[in-house]
Structures are given as structure tokens and as C-alpha cells.
Tab-separated table of C-alpha atoms in Angstrom:
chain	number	residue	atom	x	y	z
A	1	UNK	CA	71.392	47.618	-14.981
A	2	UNK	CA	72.207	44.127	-13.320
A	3	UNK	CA	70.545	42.251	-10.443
A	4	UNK	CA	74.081	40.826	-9.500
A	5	UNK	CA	76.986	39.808	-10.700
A	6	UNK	CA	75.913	36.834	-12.887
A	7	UNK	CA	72.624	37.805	-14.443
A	8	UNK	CA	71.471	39.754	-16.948
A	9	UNK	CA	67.782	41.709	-15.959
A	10	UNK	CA	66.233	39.323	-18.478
A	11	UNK	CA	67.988	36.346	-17.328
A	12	UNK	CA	66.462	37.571	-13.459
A	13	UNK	CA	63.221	38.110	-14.278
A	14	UNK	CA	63.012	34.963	-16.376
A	15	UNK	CA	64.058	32.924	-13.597
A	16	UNK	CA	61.713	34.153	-11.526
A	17	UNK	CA	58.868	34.319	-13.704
A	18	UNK	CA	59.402	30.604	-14.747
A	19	UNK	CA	59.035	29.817	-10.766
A	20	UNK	CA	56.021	32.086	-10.589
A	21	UNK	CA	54.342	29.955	-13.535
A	22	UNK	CA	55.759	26.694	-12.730
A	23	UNK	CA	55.489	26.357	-8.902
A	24	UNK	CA	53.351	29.518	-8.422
A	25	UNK	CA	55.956	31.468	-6.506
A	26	UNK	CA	59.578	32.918	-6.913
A	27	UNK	CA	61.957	33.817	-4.469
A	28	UNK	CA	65.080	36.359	-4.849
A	29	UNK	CA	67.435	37.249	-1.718
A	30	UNK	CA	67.852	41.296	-1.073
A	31	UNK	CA	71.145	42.492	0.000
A	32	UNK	CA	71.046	46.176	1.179
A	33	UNK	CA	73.946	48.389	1.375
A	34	UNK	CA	72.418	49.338	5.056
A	35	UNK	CA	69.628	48.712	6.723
A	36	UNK	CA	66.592	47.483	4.777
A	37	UNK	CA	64.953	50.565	3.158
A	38	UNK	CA	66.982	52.584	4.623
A	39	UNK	CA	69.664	52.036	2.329
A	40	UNK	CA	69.999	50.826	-1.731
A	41	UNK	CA	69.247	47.818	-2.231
A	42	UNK	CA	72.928	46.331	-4.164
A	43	UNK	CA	71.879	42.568	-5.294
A	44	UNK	CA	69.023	40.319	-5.646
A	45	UNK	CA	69.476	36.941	-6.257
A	46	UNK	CA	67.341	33.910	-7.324
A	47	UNK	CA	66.335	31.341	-4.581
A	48	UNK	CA	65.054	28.219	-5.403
A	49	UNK	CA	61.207	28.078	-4.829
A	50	UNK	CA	61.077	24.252	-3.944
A	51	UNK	CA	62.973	25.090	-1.282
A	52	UNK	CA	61.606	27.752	0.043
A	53	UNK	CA	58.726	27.766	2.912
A	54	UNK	CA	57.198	31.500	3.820
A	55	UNK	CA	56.342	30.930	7.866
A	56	UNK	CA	53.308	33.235	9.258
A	57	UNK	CA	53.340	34.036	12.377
A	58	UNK	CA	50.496	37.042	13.256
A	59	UNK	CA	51.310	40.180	10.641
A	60	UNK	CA	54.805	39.082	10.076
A	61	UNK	CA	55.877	36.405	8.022
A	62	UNK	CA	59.784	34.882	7.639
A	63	UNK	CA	61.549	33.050	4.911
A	64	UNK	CA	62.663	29.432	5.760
A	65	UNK	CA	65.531	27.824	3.021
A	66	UNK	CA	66.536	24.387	2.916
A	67	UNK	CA	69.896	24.503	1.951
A	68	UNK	CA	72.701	21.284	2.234
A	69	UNK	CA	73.566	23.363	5.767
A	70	UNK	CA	69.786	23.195	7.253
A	71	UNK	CA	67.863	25.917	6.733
A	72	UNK	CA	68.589	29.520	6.515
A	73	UNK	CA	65.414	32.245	8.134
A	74	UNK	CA	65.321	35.533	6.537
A	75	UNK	CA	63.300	38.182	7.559
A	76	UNK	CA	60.477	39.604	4.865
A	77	UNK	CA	62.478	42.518	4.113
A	78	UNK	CA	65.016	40.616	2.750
A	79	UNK	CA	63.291	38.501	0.316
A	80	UNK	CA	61.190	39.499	-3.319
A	81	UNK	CA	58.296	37.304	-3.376
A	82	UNK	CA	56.566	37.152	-6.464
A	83	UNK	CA	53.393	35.415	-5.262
A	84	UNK	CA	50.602	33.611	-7.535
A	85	UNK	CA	47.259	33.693	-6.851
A	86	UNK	CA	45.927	31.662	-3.619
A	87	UNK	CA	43.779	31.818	-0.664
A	88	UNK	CA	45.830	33.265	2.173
A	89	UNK	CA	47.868	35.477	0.797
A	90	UNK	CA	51.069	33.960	1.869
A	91	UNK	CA	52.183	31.292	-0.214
A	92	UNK	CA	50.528	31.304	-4.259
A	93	UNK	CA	49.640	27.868	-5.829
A	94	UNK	CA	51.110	25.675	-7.893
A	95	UNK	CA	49.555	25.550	-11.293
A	96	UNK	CA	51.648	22.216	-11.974
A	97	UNK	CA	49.786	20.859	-8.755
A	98	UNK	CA	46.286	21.792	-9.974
A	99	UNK	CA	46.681	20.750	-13.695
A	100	UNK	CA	48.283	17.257	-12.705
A	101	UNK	CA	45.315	15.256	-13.987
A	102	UNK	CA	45.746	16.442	-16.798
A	103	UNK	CA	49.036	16.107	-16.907
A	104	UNK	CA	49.234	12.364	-15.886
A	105	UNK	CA	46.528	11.588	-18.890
A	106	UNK	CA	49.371	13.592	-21.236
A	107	UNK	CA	51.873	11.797	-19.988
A	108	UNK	CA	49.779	8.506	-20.412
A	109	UNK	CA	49.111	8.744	-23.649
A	110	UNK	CA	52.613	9.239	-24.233
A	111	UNK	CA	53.376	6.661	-22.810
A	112	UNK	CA	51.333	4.346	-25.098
A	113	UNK	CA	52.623	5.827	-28.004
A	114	UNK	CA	55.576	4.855	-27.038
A	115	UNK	CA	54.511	1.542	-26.096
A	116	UNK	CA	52.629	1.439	-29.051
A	117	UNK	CA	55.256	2.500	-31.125
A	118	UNK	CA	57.748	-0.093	-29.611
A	119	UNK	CA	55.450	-3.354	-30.429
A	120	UNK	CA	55.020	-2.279	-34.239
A	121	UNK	CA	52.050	-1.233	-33.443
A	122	UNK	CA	50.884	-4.403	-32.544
A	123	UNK	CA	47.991	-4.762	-29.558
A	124	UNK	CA	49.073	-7.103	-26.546
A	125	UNK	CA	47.744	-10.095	-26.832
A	126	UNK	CA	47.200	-13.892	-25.099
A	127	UNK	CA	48.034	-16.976	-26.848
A	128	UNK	CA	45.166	-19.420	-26.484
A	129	UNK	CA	45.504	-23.726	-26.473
A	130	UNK	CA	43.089	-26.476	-26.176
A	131	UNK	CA	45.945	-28.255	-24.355
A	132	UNK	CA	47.438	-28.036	-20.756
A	133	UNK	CA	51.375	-27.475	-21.544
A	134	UNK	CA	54.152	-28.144	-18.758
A	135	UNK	CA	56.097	-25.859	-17.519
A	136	UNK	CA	58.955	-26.177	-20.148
A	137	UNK	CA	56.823	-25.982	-22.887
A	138	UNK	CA	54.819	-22.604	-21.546
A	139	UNK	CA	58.862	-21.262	-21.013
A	140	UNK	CA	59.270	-22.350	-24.912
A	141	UNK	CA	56.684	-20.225	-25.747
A	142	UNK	CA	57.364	-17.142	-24.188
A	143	UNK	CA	61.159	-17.741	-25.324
A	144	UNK	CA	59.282	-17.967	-28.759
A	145	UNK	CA	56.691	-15.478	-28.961
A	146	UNK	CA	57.848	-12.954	-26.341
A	147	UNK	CA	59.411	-10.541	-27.999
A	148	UNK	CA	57.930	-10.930	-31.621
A	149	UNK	CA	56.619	-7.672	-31.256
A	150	UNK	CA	59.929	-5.777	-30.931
A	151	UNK	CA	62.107	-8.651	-33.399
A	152	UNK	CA	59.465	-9.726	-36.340
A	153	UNK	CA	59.900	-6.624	-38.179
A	154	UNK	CA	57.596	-8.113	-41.127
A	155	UNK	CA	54.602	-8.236	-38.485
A	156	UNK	CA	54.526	-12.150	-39.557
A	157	UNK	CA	53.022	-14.685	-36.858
A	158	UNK	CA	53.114	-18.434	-37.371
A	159	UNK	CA	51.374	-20.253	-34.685
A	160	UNK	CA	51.571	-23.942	-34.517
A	161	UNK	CA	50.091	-27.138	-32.520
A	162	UNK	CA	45.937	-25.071	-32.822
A	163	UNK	CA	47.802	-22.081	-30.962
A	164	UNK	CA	45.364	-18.821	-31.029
A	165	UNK	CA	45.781	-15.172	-30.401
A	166	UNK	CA	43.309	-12.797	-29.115
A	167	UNK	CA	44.081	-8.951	-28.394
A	168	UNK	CA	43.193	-7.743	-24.846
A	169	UNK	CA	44.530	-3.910	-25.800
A	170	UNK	CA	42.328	-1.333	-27.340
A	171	UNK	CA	43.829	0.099	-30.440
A	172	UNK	CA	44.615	3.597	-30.611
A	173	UNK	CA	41.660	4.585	-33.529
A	174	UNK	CA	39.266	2.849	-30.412
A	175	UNK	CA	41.312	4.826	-27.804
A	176	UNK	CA	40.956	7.582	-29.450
A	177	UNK	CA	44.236	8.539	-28.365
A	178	UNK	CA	45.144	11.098	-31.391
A	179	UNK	CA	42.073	13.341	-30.384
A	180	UNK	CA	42.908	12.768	-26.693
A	181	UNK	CA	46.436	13.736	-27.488
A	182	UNK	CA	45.055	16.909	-29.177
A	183	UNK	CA	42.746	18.013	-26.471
A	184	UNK	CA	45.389	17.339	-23.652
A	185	UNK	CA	47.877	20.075	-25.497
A	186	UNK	CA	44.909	22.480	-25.596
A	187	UNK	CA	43.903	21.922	-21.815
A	188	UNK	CA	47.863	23.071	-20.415
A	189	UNK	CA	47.232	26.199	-22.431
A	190	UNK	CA	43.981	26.934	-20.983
A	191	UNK	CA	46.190	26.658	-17.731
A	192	UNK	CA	48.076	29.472	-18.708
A	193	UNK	CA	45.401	31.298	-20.716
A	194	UNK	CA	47.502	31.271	-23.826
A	195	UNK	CA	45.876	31.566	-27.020
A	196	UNK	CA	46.037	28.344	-30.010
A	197	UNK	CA	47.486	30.217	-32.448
A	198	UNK	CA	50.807	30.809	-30.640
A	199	UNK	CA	50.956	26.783	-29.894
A	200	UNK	CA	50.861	26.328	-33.105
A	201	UNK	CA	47.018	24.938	-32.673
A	202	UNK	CA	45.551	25.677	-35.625
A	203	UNK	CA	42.696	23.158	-36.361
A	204	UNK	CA	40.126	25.680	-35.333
A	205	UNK	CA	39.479	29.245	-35.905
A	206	UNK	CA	39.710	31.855	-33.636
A	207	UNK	CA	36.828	34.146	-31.835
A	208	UNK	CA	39.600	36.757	-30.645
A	209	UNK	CA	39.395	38.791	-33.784
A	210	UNK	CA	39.955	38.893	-37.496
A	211	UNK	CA	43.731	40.432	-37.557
A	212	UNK	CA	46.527	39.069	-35.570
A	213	UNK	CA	46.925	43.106	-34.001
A	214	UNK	CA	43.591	41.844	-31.923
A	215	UNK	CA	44.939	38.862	-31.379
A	216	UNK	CA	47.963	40.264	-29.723
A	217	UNK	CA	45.968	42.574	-27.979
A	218	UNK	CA	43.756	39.689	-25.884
A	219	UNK	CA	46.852	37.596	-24.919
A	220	UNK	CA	48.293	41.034	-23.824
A	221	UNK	CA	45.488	41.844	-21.534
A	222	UNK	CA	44.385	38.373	-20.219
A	223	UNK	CA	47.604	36.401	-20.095
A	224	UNK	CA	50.745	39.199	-20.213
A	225	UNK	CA	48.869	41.830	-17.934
A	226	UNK	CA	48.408	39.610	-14.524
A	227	UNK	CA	51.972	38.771	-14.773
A	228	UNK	CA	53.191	42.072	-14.858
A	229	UNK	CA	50.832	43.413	-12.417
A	230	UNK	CA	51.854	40.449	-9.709
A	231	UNK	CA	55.923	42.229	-10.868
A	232	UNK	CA	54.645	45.449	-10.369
A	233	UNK	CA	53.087	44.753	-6.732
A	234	UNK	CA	56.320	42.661	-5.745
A	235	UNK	CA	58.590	45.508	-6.608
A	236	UNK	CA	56.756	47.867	-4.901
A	237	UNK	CA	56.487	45.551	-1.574
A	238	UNK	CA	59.656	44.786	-1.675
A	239	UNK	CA	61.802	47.461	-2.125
A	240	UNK	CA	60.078	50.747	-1.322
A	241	UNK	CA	59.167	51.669	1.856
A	242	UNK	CA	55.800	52.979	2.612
A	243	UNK	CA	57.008	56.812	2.507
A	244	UNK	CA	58.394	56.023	-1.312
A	245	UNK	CA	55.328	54.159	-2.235
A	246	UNK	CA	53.535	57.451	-1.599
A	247	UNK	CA	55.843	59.165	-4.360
A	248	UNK	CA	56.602	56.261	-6.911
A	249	UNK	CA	54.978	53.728	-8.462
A	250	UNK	CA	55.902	50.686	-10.350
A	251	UNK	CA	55.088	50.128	-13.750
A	252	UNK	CA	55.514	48.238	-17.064
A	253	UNK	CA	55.526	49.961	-20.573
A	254	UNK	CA	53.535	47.507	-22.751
A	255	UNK	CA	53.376	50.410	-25.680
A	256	UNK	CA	55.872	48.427	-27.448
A	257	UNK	CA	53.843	45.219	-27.808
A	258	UNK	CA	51.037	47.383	-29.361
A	259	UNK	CA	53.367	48.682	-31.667
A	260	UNK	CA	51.912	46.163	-34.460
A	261	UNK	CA	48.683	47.948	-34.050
A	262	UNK	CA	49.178	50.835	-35.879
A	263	UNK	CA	46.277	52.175	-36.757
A	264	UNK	CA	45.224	52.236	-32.553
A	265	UNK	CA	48.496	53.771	-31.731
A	266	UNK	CA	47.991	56.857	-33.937
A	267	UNK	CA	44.258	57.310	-33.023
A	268	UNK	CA	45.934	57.631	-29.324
A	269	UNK	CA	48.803	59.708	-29.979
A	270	UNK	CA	46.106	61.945	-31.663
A	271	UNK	CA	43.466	62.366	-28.827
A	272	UNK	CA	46.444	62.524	-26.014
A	273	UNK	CA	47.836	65.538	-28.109
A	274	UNK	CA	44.889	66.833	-29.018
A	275	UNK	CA	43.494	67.412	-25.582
A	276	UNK	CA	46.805	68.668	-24.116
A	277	UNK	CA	47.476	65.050	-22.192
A	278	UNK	CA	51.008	64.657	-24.293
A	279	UNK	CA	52.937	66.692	-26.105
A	280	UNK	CA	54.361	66.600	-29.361
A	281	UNK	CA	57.749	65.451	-28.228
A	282	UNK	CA	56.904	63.010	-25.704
A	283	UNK	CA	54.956	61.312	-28.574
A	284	UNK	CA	58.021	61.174	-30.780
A	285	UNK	CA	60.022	59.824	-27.502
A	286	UNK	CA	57.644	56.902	-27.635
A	287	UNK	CA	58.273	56.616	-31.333
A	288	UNK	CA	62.317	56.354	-30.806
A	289	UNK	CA	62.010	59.880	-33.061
A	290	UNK	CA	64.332	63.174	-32.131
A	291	UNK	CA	62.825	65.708	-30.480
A	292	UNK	CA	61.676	68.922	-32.402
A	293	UNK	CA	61.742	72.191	-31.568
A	294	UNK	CA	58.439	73.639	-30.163
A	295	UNK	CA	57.264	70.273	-29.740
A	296	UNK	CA	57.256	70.633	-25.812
A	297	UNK	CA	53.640	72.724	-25.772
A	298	UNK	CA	50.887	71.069	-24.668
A	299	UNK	CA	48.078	71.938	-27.374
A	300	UNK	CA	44.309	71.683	-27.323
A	301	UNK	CA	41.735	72.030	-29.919
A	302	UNK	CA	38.981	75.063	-29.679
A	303	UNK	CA	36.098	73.498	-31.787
A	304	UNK	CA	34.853	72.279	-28.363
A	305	UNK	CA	34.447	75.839	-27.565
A	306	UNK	CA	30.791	76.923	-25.479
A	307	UNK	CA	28.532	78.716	-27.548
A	308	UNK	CA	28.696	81.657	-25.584
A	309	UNK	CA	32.377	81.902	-25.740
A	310	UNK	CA	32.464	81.890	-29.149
A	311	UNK	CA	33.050	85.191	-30.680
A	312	UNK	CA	35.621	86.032	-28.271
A	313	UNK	CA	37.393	82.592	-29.884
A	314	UNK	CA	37.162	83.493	-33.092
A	315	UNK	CA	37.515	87.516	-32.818
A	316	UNK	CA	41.290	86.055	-30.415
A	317	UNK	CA	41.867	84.183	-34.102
A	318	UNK	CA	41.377	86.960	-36.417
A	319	UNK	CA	38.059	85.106	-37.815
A	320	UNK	CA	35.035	87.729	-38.034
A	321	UNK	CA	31.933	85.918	-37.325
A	322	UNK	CA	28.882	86.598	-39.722
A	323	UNK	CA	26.961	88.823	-37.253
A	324	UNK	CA	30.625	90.984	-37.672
């Protein structure tokens, strides 16, 4: 219903799963009514994950937060740990870390635009002389042609006394800095294995199938699933003991992101009720439908029926067989 006082279960698990993606962990604090798994669990609240620094020591490992008091130790039982993928098995890693040169080029190229942007357009530049000037006059010209860029809004330079200009800056057409751009926006998603289409990258086609119901489908299973399963597992560490985890499991319900894919969904509903696996109400539950009486038998077909059993089928249906 809650996972305290101030969140909504949305609000907690987005918190958590934006410190899973960002730093490669999240952290929540467990308050038990009791004793750890002894007792319900009443509260779990976010901790920040910069701040937070899991200590093994042998089998055991403790939870060390910097807080403006020093730092606080709690015990593993006390803390959800929704761990990334990494080598130890302690502490996940930090896509931001591992994507930061690509990052830094992004944020370079930004950073020319802006530049860029700021001069007019205009490449930096030396002014060249056949003369050797004295110090007031070089001051005169920088006081002059400084900031011509950012003032001369008609782009108009007079230059006087056999002054020259050369550029020194590449433009961006030799930077190629609109392609780089591009291809910087498409390398962060490959981070997070999400798709083109949903970043609005639509210059080339897709290979992940004709209908956006496919489409759906792959960023469900390679990008949606690992998240949920790394929920799942925390869950399942966390708050049941090992007695429980022998008689519940954790898991999501991702029917409702299939939903689009209709024409999958019924092909499902008919083999599950088909070979007795659901019945016809629990398929209507799934639906959001009312239940409906006599829909609570599990039903199989008989066509699959062995040869040898087959009179007795038919003869149990009323159907006489041609030998009959």
C-alpha cells in the first residue's frame, strides 16, 4: 500500500530504480516491527546511493552512511539493495562511470555549440600585421576587435593599417559536429539498451519488427525484464527469510504491457484453457472481466485422444464410430 509515510509505491520504486540506473545501486532502510524476519517489515525508506558504501567482511557484509553526523553502520538485514551488475557481487557499477567518454564528447560538443552559437557562428581567429605594434596599440586592438563576435551583429569586419585574419577553428560542417551530435544521443541509449524509436531517433529503420506490438515486445524482454528481475531478487533477499523463500516467490505481472498485442494474448489464453493450465475465469480476471458462472473448470480438449482409446471417447460422447 505505502513504503512509508511520504511515498507513494511508484514514487519508491522510482527512486530507487533511478539510483539503480544512474549510479548502479539503490539503497532503502528496513524498519521491522521486531526482529528482522521475524517480524513485518513497517517502512522502507530511500537512502542516498552516493553515500552509501556496502563493507565485506568474510560472508557478511554491513551498510556504511555518510550522513552530516559521520556515518551510520547497518547490518544487511536492514537494508534493500538493489544491486547492478558487477564483478563481486557486492557493490553493482556505475553505468554513468563506464559511459563517461562518451559523455564528456556529448557534453563537448555542446559545449561548442554553444560557443559556436555565442560568436555568430564565427570561427576564432588571429589578426595578422606586417608591423611590430607596442603595447598600447596591441591593447587597442583587442579593445577593438575582441568582442566583435558577440557585438557586430551584421557579421561586418573592417580591418585597417594591412591588418589580416586567419581562422585557427574548424567549422562545424569540418567537425562534423551535427553527425557527432547524432551518434553521441544514440550511444547513451545503447547504454541502457533502449530502442530509437522511443528517443524519438527516427533517421533509420528498425530490425526489431514490422508492428510497434514487436517492438514493444524486444524493449520488454531486453531492457524492462533485467530490471525487474534485479526487483524481484532484491525483494526476495531482503525481506523473506529463507523458510518463506521456500513458499513464495517474487514476481512482476508484465501481461499488461502485452496487452497491445492482441492477437498473441488470445492465442495464449486459448492454449492455457485449452489444455486445462487456466480456467475460464482466471482468464477473464486477467481481462478486468466478471467472473461467470461455471467458468472455474479446468477444460481440456479430446482430439489428442490415443488411437486405442478412441471408441471408448467417442462411445463416453454419444458419437457411434463407423465400425458401430
Amino acid at each position: 500500500e505505502a513504503p512509508n509515510a511520504m511515498m507513494t509505491p511508484l514514487e519508491f520504486r522510482e527512486a530507487l530504480t533511478a539510483q539503480l540506473a544512474l549510479m548502479g545501486n539503490g539503497y532503502a532502510q528496513i524498519v521491522w516491527q521486531g526482529k528482522p524476519y521475524e517480524s513485518e517489515a513497517t517502512s522502507m525508506t530511500p537512502l542516498r546511493a552516493e553515500c552509501m558504501t556496502p563493507v565485506r567482511s568474510g560472508n557478511d557484509v554491513s551498510y556504511h552512511y555518510q550522513t552530516d553526523r559521520g556515518v551510520h553502520v547497518f547490518a544487511k538485514e536492514n537494508i534493500l539493495h538493489l544491486k547492478g551488475w558487477g564483478f563481486d557481487g557486492t557493490v553493482g557499477l556505475s553505468p554513468l562511470e563506464y559511459s563517461a567518454q562518451t559523455l564528456g564528447v556529448t557534453l563537448s560538443a555542446d559545449k561548442f555549440a554553444s560557443s559556436a552559437y555565442g560568436r555568430n557562428g564565427k570561427p576564432v581567429g588571429v589578426l595578422t600585421t606586417d608591423r611590430i605594434l607596442t603595447p598600447d596599440q596591441r591593447k587597442q586592438l583587442r579593445e577593438i576587435y575582441g568582442n566583435i563576435n558577440a557585438d557586430d551583429s551584421d557579421g561586418t569586419w573592417v580591418l585597417e593599417a594591412g591588418l589580416g585574419y586567419q581562422a585557427i577553428t574548424m567549422t562545424p560542417d569540418a567537425m562534423q559536429m551535427l553527425p557527432t551530435r547524432a551518434f553521441q544521443l544514440a550511444e547513451i541509449a545503447r547504454f541502457y539498451r533502449v530502442p530509437s524509436y522511443l528517443i524519438n531517433d527516427t533517421e533509420k529503420s528498425t530490425s526489431w519488427g514490422t508492428g510497434i506490438e514487436q517492438q514493444n515486445l524486444g524493449f520488454l524482454t531486453y531492457t524492462i525484464r533485467p530490471y525487474l528481475t534485479r526487483w524481484e531478487s532484491a525483494i526476495s533477499s531482503a525481506l523473506l527469510n529463507r523458510t518463506d523463500r521456500r513458499k513464495y516467490f517474487i514476481e512482476h505481472n508484465v501481461e499488461g504491457l502485452l496487452r497491445a498485442d492482441s492477437a498473441a494474448r488470445g492465442a495464449f489464453y486459448a492454449q492455457m484453457a485449452q489444455n486445462g493450465i487456466y480456467t475460464r475465469n482466471e482468464i477473464r480476471k486477467k481481462e478486468n472481466l466478471p467472473p461467470v458462472d461455471g467458468g472455474d473448470d479446468l477444460t481440456v480438449q479430446v482430439n489428442l485422444t490415443p488411437v486405442e482409446d478412441l471408441p471408448k471417447a467417442t462411445s463416453d460422447a454419444g458419437i457411434q464410430t463407423q465400425s458401430d
